[in-house]
Structure formats: structure tokens, C-alpha cells
Short mmCIF file of N, CA and C and ligand atoms in Angstrom, two decimals:
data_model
loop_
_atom_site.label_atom_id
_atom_site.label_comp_id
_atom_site.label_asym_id
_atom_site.label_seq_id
_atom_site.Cartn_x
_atom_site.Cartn_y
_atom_site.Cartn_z
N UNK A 1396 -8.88 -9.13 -28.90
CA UNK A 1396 -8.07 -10.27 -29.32
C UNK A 1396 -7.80 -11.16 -28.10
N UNK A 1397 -7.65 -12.42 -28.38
CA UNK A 1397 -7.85 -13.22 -27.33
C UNK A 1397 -6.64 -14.54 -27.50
N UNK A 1398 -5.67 -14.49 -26.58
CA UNK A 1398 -4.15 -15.59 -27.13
C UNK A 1398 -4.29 -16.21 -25.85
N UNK A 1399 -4.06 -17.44 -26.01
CA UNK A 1399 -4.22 -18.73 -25.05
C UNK A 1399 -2.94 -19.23 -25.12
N UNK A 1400 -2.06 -19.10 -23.96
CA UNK A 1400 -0.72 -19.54 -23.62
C UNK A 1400 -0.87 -20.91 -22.80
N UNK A 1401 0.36 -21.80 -22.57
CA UNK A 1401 0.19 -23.14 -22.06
C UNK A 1401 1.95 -23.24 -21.42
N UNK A 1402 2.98 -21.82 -21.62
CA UNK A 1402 3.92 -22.13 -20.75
C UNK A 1402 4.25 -20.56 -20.79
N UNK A 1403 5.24 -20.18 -19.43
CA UNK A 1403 5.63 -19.01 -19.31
C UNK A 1403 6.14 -18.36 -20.28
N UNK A 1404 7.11 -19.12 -21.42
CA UNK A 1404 7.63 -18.46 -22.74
C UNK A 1404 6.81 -18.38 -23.41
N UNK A 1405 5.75 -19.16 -23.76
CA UNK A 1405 4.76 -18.42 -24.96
C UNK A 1405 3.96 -16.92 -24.15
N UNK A 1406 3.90 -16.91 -22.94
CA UNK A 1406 3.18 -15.25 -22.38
C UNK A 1406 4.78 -14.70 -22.40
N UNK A 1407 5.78 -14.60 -22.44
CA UNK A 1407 6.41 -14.18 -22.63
C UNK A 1407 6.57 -13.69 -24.22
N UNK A 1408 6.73 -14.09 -24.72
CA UNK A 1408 6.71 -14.20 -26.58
C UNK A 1408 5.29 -13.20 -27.45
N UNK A 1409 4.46 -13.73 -26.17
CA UNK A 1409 3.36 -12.96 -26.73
C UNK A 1409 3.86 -11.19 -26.60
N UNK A 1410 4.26 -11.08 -24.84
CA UNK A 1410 4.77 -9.69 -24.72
C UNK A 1410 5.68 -8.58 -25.88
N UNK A 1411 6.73 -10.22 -25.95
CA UNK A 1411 7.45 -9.75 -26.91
C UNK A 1411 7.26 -8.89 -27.94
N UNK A 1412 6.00 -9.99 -28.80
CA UNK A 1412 5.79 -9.29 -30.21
C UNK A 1412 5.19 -7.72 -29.63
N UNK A 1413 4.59 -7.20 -28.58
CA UNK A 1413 3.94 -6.10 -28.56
C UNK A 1413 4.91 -5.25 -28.58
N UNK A 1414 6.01 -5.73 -27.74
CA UNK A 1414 7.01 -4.77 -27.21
C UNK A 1414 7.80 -4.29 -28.62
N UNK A 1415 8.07 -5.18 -29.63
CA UNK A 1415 8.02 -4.90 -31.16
C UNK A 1415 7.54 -3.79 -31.64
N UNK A 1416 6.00 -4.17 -31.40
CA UNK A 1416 5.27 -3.40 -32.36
C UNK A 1416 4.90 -1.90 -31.19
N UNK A 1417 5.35 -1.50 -30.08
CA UNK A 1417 5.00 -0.64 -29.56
C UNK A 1417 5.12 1.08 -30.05
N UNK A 1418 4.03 1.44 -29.98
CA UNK A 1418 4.83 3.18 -30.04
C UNK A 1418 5.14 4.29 -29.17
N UNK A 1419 5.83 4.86 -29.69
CA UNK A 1419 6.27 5.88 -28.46
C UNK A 1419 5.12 6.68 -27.83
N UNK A 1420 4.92 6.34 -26.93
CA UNK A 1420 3.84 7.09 -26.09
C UNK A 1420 2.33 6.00 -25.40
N UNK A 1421 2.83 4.44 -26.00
CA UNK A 1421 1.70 4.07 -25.93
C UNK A 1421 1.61 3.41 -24.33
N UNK A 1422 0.83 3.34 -23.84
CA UNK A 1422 0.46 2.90 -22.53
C UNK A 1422 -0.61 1.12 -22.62
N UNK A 1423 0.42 0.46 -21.62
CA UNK A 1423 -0.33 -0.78 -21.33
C UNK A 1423 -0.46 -0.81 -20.39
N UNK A 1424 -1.83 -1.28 -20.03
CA UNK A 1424 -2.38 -1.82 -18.22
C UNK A 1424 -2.77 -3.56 -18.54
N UNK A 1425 -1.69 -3.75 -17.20
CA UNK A 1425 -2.08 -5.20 -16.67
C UNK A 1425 -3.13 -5.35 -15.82
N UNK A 1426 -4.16 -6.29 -15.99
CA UNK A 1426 -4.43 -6.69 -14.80
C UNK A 1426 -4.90 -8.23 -14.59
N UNK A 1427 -4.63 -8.65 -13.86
CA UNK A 1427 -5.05 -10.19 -13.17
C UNK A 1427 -4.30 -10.38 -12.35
N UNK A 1428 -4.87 -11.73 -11.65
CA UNK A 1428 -4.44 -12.29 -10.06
C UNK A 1428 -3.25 -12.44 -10.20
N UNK A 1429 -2.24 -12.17 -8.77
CA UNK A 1429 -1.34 -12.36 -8.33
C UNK A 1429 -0.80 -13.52 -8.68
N UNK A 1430 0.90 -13.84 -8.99
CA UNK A 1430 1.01 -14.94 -10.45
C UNK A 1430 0.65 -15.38 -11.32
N UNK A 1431 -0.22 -14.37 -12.22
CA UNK A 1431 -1.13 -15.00 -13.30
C UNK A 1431 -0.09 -14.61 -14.36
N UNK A 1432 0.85 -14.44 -14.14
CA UNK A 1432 1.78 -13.80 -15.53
C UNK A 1432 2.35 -12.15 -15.82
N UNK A 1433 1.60 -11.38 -15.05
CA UNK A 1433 2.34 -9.92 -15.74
C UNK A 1433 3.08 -9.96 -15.77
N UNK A 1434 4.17 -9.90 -14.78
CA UNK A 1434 5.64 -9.63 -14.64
C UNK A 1434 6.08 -10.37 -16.12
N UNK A 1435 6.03 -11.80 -15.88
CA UNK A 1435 6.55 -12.52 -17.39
C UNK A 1435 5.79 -11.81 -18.64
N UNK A 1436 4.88 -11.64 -18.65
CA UNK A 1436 4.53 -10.61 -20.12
C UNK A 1436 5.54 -9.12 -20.38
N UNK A 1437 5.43 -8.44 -19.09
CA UNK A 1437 6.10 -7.01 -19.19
C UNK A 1437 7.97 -7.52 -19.43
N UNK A 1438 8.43 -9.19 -19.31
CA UNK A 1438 9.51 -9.39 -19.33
C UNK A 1438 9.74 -9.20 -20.77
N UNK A 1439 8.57 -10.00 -21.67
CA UNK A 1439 8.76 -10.12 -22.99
C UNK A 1439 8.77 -8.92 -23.43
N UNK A 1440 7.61 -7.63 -23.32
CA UNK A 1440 7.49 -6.60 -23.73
C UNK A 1440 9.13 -5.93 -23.63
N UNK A 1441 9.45 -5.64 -22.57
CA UNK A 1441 11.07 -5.20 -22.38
C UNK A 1441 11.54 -5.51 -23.60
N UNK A 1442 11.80 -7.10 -23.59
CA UNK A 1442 12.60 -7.58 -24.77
C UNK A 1442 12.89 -7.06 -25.84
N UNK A 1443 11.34 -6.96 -26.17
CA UNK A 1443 10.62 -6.60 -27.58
C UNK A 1443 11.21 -5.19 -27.79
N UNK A 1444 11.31 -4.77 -26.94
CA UNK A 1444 11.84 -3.12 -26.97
C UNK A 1444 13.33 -3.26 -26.91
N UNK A 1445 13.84 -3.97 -26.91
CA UNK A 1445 15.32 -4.51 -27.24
C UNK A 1445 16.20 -4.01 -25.67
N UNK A 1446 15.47 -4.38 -24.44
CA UNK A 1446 15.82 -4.10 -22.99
C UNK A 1446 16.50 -5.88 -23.12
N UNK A 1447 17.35 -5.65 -22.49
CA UNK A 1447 18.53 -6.90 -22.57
C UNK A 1447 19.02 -6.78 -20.64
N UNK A 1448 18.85 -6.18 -20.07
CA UNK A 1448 18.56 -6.26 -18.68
C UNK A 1448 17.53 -6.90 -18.09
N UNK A 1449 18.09 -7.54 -17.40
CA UNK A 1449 16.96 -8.31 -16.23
C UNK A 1449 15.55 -7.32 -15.59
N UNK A 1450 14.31 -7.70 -16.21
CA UNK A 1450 13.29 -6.88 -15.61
C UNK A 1450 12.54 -7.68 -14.38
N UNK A 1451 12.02 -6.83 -12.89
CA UNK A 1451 11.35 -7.62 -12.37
C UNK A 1451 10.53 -6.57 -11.67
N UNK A 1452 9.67 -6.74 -11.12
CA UNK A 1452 8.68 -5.79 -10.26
C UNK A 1452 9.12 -5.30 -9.27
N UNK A 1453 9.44 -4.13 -9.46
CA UNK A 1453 9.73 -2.70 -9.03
C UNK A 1453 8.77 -2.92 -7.20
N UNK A 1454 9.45 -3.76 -6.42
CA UNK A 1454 8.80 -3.52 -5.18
C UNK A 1454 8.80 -2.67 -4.85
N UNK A 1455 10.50 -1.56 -4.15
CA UNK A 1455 10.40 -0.65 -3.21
C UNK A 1455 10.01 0.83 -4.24
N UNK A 1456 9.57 0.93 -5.12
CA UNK A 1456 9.43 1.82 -6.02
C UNK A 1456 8.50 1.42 -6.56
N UNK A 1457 7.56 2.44 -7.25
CA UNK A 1457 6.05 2.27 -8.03
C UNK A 1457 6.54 2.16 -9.26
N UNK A 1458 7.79 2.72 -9.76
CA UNK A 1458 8.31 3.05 -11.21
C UNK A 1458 9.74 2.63 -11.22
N UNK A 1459 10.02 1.48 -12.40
CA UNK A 1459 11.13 1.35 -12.74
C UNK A 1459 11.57 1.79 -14.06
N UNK A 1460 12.28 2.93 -14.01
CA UNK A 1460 12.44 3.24 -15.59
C UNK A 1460 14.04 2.31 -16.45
N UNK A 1461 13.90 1.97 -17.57
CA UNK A 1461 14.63 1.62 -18.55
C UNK A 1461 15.25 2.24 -19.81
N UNK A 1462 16.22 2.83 -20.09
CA UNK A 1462 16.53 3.25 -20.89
C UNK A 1462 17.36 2.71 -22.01
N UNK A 1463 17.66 1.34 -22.10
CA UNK A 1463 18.14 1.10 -22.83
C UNK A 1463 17.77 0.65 -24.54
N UNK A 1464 16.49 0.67 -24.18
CA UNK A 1464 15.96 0.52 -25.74
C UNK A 1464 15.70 0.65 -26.70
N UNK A 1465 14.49 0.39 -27.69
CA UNK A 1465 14.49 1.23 -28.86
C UNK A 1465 13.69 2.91 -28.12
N UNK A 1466 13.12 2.29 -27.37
CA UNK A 1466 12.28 3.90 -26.69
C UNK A 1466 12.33 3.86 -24.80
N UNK A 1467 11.88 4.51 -24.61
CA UNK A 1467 12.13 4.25 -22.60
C UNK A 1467 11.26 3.49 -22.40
N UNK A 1468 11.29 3.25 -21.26
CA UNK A 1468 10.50 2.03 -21.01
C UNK A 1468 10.06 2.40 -19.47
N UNK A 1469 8.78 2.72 -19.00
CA UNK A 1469 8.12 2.85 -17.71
C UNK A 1469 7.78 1.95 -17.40
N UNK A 1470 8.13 0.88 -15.69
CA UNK A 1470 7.37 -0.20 -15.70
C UNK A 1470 6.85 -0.16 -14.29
N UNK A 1471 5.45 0.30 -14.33
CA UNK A 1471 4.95 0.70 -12.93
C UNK A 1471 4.09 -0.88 -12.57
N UNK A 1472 4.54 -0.61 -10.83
CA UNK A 1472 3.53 -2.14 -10.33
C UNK A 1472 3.46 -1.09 -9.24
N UNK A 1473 1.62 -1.10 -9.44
CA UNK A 1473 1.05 -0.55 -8.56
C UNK A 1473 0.52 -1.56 -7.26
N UNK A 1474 0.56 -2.28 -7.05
CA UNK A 1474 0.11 -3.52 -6.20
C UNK A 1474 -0.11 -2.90 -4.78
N UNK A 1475 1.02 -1.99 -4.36
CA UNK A 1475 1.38 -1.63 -2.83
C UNK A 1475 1.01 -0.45 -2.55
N UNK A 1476 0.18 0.56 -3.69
CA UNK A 1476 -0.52 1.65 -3.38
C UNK A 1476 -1.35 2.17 -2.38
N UNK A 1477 -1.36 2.78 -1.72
CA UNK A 1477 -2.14 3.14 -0.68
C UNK A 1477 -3.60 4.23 -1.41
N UNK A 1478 -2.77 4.81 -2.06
CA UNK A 1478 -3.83 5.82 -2.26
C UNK A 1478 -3.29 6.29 -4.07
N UNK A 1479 -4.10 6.80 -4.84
CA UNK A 1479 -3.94 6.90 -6.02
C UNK A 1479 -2.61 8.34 -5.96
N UNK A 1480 -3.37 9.02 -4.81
CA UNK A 1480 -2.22 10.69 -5.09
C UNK A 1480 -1.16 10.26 -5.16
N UNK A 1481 -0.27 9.12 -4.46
CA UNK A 1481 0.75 8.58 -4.79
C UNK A 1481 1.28 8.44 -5.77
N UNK A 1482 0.52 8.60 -6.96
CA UNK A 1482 1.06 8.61 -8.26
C UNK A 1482 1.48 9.64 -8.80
N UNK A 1483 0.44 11.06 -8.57
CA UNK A 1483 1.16 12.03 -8.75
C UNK A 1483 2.68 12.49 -8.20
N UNK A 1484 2.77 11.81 -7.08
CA UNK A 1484 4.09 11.95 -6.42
C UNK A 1484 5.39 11.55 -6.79
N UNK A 1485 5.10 10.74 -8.01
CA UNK A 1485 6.04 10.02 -8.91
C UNK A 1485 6.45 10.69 -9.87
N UNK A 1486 5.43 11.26 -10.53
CA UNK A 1486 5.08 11.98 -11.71
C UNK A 1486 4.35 11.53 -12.82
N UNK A 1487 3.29 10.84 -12.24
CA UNK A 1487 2.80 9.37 -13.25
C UNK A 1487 2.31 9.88 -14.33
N UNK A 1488 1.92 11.35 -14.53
CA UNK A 1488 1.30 11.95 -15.73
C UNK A 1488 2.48 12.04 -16.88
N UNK A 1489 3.39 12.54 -16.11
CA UNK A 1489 4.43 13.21 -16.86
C UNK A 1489 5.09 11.48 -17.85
N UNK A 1490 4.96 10.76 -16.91
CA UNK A 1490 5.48 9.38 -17.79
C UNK A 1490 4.61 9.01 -19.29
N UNK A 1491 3.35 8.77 -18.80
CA UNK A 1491 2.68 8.41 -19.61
C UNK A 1491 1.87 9.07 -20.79
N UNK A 1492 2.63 10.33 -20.57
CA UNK A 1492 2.52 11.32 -21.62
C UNK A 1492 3.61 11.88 -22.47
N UNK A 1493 4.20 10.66 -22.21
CA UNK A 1493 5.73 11.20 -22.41
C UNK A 1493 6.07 10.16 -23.78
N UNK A 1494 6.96 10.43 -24.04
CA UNK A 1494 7.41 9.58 -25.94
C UNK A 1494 7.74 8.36 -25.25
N UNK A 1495 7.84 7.69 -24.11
CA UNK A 1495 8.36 6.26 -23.95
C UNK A 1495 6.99 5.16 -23.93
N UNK A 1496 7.19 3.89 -23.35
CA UNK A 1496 6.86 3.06 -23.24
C UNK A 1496 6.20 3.11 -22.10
N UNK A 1497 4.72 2.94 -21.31
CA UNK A 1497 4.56 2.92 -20.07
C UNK A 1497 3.52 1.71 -20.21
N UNK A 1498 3.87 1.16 -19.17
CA UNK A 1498 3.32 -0.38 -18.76
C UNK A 1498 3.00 -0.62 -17.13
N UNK A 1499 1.78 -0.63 -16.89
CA UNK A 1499 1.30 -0.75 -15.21
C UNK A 1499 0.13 -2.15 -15.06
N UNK A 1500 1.77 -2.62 -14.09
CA UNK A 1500 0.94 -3.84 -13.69
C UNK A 1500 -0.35 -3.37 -12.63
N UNK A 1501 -1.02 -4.15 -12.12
CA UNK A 1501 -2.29 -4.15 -11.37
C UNK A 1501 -3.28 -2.60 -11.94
N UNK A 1502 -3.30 -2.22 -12.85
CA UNK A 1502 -3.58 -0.89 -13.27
C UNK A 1502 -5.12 -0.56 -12.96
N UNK A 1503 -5.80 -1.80 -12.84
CA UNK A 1503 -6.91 -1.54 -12.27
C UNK A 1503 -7.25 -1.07 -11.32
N UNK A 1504 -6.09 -1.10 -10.07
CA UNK A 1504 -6.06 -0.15 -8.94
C UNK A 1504 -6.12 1.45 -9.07
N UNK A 1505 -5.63 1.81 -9.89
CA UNK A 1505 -5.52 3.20 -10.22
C UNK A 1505 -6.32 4.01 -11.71
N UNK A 1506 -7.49 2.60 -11.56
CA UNK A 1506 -8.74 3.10 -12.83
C UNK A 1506 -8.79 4.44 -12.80
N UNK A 1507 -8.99 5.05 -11.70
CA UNK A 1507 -9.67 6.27 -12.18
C UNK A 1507 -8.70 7.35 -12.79
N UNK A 1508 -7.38 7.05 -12.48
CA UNK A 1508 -6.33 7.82 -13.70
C UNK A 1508 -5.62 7.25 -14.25
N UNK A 1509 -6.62 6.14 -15.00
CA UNK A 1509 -5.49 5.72 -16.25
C UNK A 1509 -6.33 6.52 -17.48
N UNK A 1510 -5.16 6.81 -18.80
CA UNK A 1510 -5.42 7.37 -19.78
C UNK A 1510 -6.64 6.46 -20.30
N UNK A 1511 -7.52 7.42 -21.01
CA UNK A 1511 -8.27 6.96 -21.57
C UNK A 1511 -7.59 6.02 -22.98
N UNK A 1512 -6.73 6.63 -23.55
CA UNK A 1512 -6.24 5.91 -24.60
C UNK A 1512 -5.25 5.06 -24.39
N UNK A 1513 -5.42 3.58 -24.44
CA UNK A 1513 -4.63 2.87 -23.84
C UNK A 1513 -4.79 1.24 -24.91
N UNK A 1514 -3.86 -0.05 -24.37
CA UNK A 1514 -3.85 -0.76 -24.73
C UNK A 1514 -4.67 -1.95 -23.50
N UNK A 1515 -5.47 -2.36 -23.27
CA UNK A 1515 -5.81 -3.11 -21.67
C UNK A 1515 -5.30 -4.31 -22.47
N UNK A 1516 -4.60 -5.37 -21.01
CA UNK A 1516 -4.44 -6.65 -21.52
C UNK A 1516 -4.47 -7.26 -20.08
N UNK A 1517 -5.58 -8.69 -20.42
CA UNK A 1517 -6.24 -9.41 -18.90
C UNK A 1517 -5.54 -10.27 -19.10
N UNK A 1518 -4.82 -10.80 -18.07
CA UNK A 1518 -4.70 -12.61 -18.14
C UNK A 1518 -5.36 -13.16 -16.84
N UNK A 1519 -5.56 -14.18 -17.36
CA UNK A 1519 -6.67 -15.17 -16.48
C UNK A 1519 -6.09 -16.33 -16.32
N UNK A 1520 -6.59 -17.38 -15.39
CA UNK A 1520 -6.13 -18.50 -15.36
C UNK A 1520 -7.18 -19.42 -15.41
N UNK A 1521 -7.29 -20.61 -16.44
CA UNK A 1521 -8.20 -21.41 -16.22
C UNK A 1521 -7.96 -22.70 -15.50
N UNK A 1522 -8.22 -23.04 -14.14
CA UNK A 1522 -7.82 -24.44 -14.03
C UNK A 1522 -7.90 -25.85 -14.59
N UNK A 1523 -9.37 -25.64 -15.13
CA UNK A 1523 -9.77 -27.15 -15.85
C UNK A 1523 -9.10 -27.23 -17.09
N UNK A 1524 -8.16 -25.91 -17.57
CA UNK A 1524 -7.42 -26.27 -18.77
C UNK A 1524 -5.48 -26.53 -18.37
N UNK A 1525 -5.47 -26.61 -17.71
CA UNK A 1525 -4.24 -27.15 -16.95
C UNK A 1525 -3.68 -26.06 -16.13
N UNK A 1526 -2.45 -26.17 -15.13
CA UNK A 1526 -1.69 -24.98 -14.11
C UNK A 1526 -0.90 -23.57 -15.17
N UNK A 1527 -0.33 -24.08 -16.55
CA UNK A 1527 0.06 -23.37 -16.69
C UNK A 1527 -0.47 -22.72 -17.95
N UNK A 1528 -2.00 -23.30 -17.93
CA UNK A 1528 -2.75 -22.46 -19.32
C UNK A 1528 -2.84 -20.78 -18.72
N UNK A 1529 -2.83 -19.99 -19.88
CA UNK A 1529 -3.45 -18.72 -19.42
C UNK A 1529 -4.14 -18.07 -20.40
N UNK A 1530 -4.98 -17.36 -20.37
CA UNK A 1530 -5.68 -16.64 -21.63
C UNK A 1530 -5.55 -15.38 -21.32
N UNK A 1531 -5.28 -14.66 -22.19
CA UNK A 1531 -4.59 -13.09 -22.88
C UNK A 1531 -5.77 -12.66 -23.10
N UNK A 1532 -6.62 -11.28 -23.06
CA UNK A 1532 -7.16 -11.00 -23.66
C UNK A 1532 -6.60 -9.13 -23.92
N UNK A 1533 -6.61 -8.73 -24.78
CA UNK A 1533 -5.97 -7.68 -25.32
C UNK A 1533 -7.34 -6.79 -26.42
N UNK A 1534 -7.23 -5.76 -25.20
CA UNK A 1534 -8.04 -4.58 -25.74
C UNK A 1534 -7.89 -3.11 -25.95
N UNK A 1535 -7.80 -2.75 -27.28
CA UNK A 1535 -7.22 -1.62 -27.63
C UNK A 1535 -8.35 -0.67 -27.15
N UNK A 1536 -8.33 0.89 -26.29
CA UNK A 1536 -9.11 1.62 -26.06
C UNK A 1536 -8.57 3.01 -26.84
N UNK A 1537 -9.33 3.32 -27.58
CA UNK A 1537 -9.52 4.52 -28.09
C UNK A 1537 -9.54 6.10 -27.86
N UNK A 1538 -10.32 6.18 -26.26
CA UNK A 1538 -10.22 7.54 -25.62
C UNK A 1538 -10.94 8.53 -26.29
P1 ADP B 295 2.30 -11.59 -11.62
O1 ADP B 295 3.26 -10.54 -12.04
O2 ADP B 295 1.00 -11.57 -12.39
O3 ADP B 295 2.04 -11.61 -10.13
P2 ADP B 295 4.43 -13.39 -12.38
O4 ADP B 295 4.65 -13.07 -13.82
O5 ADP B 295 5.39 -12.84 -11.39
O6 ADP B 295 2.92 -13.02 -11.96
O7 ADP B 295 4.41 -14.96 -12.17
C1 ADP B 295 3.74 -15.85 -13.02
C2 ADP B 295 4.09 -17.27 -12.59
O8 ADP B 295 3.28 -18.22 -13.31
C3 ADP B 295 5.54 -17.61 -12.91
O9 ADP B 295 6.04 -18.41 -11.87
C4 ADP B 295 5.43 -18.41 -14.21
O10 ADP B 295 6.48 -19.33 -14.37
C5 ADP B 295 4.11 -19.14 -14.00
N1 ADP B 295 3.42 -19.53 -15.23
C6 ADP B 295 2.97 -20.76 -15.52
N2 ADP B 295 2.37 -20.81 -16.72
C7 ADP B 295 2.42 -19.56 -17.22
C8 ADP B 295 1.95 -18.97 -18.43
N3 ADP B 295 1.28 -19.66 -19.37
N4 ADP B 295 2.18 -17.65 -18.62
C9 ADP B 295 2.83 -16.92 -17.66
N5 ADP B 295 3.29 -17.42 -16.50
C10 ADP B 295 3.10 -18.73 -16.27
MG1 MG B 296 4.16 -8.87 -11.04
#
């Protein structure tokens, strides 16, 4: 599926509806360039999960957890990883196998242990379609 945004609230809105329709246990990976939108998507997703706290990327920490929602809410930004074992050091299995919500920005960094069963979602930026176009593309993986 493929959604073409043109301001930060519609990639926001888009998050939203997922964060809606999410289930317990399901896992999303971000990935695209640095300001292309995750953070504002994973803002909407929060939402959607009825998180009413301010979300933002978890610098000094790989994992920000949320509990206030309809389900937990994992929001990993891997950006500053050194090395993947780092994740085990978190407990990154134990999250994303777990009944909450888990969502990892830059997740492409840590391909080689992300779940096979997952939700992938790219955003891109096109310039010749203006600064604040972006295109979504959203791919459900099976495992
Ligand atoms: P990332 O987490 O991918 O590094 P952020 O979400 O932190 O990026 O920042 C995205 C920036 O791009 C914000 O400043 C936001 O206002 C801006 N922006 C402009 N247009 C859009 C759009 N269509 N969707 C999302 N963000 C947009
Ligand atoms: Mg970010």
C-alpha cells in the first residue's frame, strides 16, 4: 500500500489510523532518511493507541516504553547503535514478543533481527513533488 502525504499531520494521521487498528503483539519497522517523518508517524501511531503523552525519540535510550494505552507501546530508535548485541542488552526479544505494541525507527539497522513477521513502512521524500510531500509505502510481511 502506498499513501502520499503533503503536510506533517496527514503522516501523522496516517500513523494514527494504524495505531487504531494495531494488535497486540504486532511489530512496525521504520525506515528512511533522517527527517523524512518517523518520529511524526510513530507520534500518530501513539495517538492511535490512545498515548496522550508527548512522544519523541528516545535519544539516551534505544527503548522508550509507554503504558498508557489501549496496549504498551515499545518505541525503539535504533539510529545510535553500535552493534546489534546491544539489543539483546535491552531485552529487544522479550519486547517484541510480548502482547504490546513495538515500533523501531531506523530498523533497517538491525535487519538481521527483526521478526520475520512484521508490518515494514518506508517513507521517502520526493523533491520535484514539493519539501513537504512524502510517500508511505506500507508492507505487511508474513514470516
Ligand atoms: P525522522 O524521525 O525520520 O528523523 P522527524 O519525524 O523527526 O524525522 O522529522 C520530520 C520533519 O519533516 C519534521 O520537521 C516535519 O515537520 C517535517 N515534514 C514536512 N512534511 C512532512 C510530511 N509530509 N510528513 C512528515 N513530516 C514532514
Ligand atoms: Mg526520529
Amino acid at each position: 500500500m502506498i499513501i502520499e502525504t503533503k503536510s506533517p499531520e496527514e503522516t501523522f494521521r496516517v500513523g494514527m489510523r494504524l495505531g487504531q487498528k494495531a494488535a497486540a503483539g504486532q511489530v512496525f519497522t521504520l525506515t528512511g532518511d533522517l527527517g523524512v517523518g518517523k518520529t511524526v508517524f510513530t507520534q500518530g501511531l501513539a495517538r492511535g493507541l490512545g498515548i496522550v503523552e508527548p512522544v519523541s525519540s528516545p535519544t539516551f535510550t534505544i527503548v522508550q516504553v509507554y503504558d498508557e494505552g489501549r496496549l504498551p507501546f515499545y518505541h525503539f530508535d535504533v539510529y545510535r547503535i553500535g552493534d546489534v548485541e546491544e539489543m539483546d542488552e535491552v531485552g529487544f526479544d522479550d519486547y517484541i514478543m510480548g502482547d504490546g505494541v513495538s515500533l523501531i525507527e531506523w530498523a533497517d539497522l538491525i535487519e538481521e533481527i527483526l521478526p520475520e513477521k512484521r508490518t515494514e513502512v518506508l517513507i521517502e521524500k520526493d523533491l520535484e513533488q514539493g519539501f513537504d510531500y512524502r510517500k508511505i509505502t506500507i508492507h505487511e510481511l508474513d514470516g
